[in-house]
mmCIF file of C-alpha atoms in Angstrom:
data_model
loop_
_atom_site.group_PDB
_atom_site.id
_atom_site.type_symbol
_atom_site.label_atom_id
_atom_site.label_comp_id
_atom_site.label_asym_id
_atom_site.label_seq_id
_atom_site.Cartn_x
_atom_site.Cartn_y
_atom_site.Cartn_z
ATOM 1 C CA MET A 1 75.448 106.623 34.708
ATOM 2 C CA SER A 2 78.599 105.328 36.382
ATOM 3 C CA LEU A 3 78.897 101.639 37.297
ATOM 4 C CA ARG A 4 81.660 102.324 39.798
ATOM 5 C CA THR A 5 81.032 101.835 43.483
ATOM 6 C CA PRO A 6 81.211 105.125 45.385
ATOM 7 C CA TYR A 7 84.141 105.274 47.766
ATOM 8 C CA ALA A 8 84.793 107.300 50.881
ATOM 9 C CA ARG A 9 88.238 108.102 52.192
ATOM 10 C CA ILE A 10 88.742 107.423 55.913
ATOM 11 C CA ALA A 11 91.637 107.464 58.338
ATOM 12 C CA ILE A 12 92.039 104.612 60.787
ATOM 13 C CA THR A 13 94.577 103.679 63.410
ATOM 14 C CA LEU A 14 95.675 100.035 63.634
ATOM 15 C CA PRO A 15 98.146 98.206 65.819
ATOM 16 C CA GLU A 16 101.429 97.762 63.940
ATOM 17 C CA ALA A 17 101.059 93.970 63.889
ATOM 18 C CA ASP A 18 97.613 94.209 62.269
ATOM 19 C CA LEU A 19 98.872 96.658 59.663
ATOM 20 C CA ALA A 20 101.820 94.379 58.907
ATOM 21 C CA ALA A 21 99.435 91.436 58.503
ATOM 22 C CA ALA A 22 97.235 93.464 56.136
ATOM 23 C CA ASP A 23 100.282 94.429 54.099
ATOM 24 C CA ARG A 24 101.464 90.805 53.918
ATOM 25 C CA LEU A 25 98.024 89.666 52.742
ATOM 26 C CA ALA A 26 97.851 92.471 50.204
ATOM 27 C CA LYS A 27 101.203 91.460 48.753
ATOM 28 C CA GLN A 28 100.376 87.725 48.752
ATOM 29 C CA GLN A 29 97.016 88.281 47.048
ATOM 30 C CA ASP A 30 98.190 91.090 44.770
ATOM 31 C CA ARG A 31 95.530 93.397 46.249
ATOM 32 C CA SER A 32 95.607 96.819 47.786
ATOM 33 C CA ARG A 33 95.751 97.380 51.526
ATOM 34 C CA SER A 34 92.360 99.096 51.236
ATOM 35 C CA TRP A 35 90.855 96.023 49.571
ATOM 36 C CA ILE A 36 92.131 93.784 52.400
ATOM 37 C CA VAL A 37 90.649 96.050 55.088
ATOM 38 C CA ALA A 38 87.348 96.408 53.187
ATOM 39 C CA GLU A 39 87.121 92.623 52.738
ATOM 40 C CA ALA A 40 87.682 92.105 56.462
ATOM 41 C CA VAL A 41 84.844 94.534 57.211
ATOM 42 C CA ARG A 42 82.565 92.822 54.662
ATOM 43 C CA ARG A 43 83.194 89.386 56.176
ATOM 44 C CA TYR A 44 82.762 90.588 59.748
ATOM 45 C CA ALA A 45 79.510 92.373 58.847
ATOM 46 C CA ALA A 46 78.187 89.272 57.078
ATOM 47 C CA GLU A 47 78.911 87.117 60.144
ATOM 48 C CA VAL A 48 77.177 89.528 62.489
ATOM 49 C CA GLU A 49 74.186 90.051 60.175
ATOM 50 C CA HIS A 50 73.657 86.290 59.844
ATOM 51 C CA GLY A 51 73.748 85.766 63.588
ATOM 52 C CA GLU A 52 77.037 83.937 63.468
ATOM 53 C CA PRO A 53 79.509 84.570 66.247
ATOM 54 C CA ALA A 54 81.841 87.396 65.372
ATOM 55 C CA ASP A 55 84.652 85.817 67.360
ATOM 56 C CA ALA A 56 86.774 82.852 66.319
ATOM 57 C CA LEU A 57 84.453 80.244 67.842
ATOM 58 C CA GLY A 58 82.043 78.377 65.628
ATOM 59 C CA SER A 59 78.568 77.541 66.897
ATOM 60 C CA SER A 60 79.394 73.876 67.580
ATOM 61 C CA ARG A 61 82.523 74.796 69.557
ATOM 62 C CA ARG A 62 80.597 77.422 71.528
ATOM 63 C CA ALA A 63 77.864 74.851 72.331
ATOM 64 C CA GLN A 64 80.517 72.356 73.482
ATOM 65 C CA LEU A 65 82.102 74.950 75.753
ATOM 66 C CA LEU A 66 78.718 75.781 77.271
ATOM 67 C CA ARG A 67 78.085 72.064 77.940
ATOM 68 C CA ASP A 68 81.534 71.757 79.520
ATOM 69 C CA VAL A 69 80.969 74.753 81.789
ATOM 70 C CA ALA A 70 77.669 73.259 82.961
ATOM 71 C CA MET A 71 79.465 70.099 84.186
ATOM 72 C CA THR A 72 80.834 69.632 87.649
ATOM 73 C CA ALA A 73 84.599 69.415 88.070
ATOM 74 C CA GLU A 74 84.280 65.670 88.629
ATOM 75 C CA GLU A 75 82.279 65.240 85.400
ATOM 76 C CA ARG A 76 84.877 67.226 83.445
ATOM 77 C CA VAL A 77 87.702 65.042 84.800
ATOM 78 C CA HIS A 78 85.723 61.914 83.852
ATOM 79 C CA GLU A 79 85.140 63.263 80.307
ATOM 80 C CA ALA A 80 88.829 64.144 79.940
ATOM 81 C CA GLU A 81 89.838 60.642 81.039
ATOM 82 C CA GLU A 82 87.393 59.111 78.551
ATOM 83 C CA THR A 83 88.703 61.314 75.735
ATOM 84 C CA SER A 84 92.270 60.315 76.599
ATOM 85 C CA ARG A 85 91.322 56.627 76.632
ATOM 86 C CA VAL A 86 89.609 56.851 73.238
ATOM 87 C CA SER A 87 92.426 58.874 71.675
ATOM 88 C CA GLU A 88 94.952 56.214 72.691
ATOM 89 C CA GLN A 89 92.993 53.695 70.603
ATOM 90 C CA VAL A 90 93.217 55.801 67.458
ATOM 91 C CA THR A 91 96.220 55.033 65.292
ATOM 92 C CA ALA A 92 98.018 57.591 63.191
ATOM 93 C CA PRO A 93 97.170 57.450 59.488
ATOM 94 C CA ARG A 94 99.585 55.516 57.299
ATOM 95 C CA THR A 95 101.866 57.642 55.133
ATOM 96 C CA PHE A 96 103.826 56.600 52.067
ATOM 97 C CA ALA A 97 107.058 57.873 50.568
ATOM 98 C CA SER A 98 105.807 57.246 47.040
ATOM 99 C CA PHE A 99 102.809 56.096 45.059
ATOM 100 C CA ASP A 100 104.645 52.822 44.315
ATOM 101 C CA GLU A 101 104.980 52.213 48.051
ATOM 102 C CA PHE A 102 101.239 52.781 48.421
ATOM 103 C CA LEU A 103 100.459 50.325 45.590
ATOM 104 C CA ALA A 104 102.706 47.659 47.134
ATOM 105 C CA TRP A 105 100.987 48.140 50.492
ATOM 106 C CA GLN A 106 97.549 47.935 48.858
ATOM 107 C CA ARG A 107 98.452 44.762 46.905
ATOM 108 C CA ALA A 108 99.641 43.170 50.144
ATOM 109 C CA GLY A 109 96.165 43.686 51.602
ATOM 110 C CA GLY A 110 96.820 46.908 53.446
ATOM 111 C CA GLY A 111 93.826 48.911 54.453
ATOM 112 C CA SER A 112 91.403 45.988 54.370
ATOM 113 C CA ALA A 113 89.426 45.574 57.549
#
């Protein structure tokens, strides 16, 4: 009894950009073009079978978009202004050129609230 998975040969037509992307992935991952296409089908099928959106939106992003669409234009403007106000209060994370620089900053009390 053979342990090999049965294969079927098919012919498909892809846009050139998609084929080029599949070839790039195949080369990067040291896989065949067929493996890349089969893996894409497996992942897409798994998403659909588990009720997950097949498009690029996750469930939380989709829910947020639905809430946004339900708002009036005035409510959306208010929410955008609030988001802008809050984002202005957030500071960019501190970066360090070296671990020694980080240690000096930490010893000087950096990062303590």
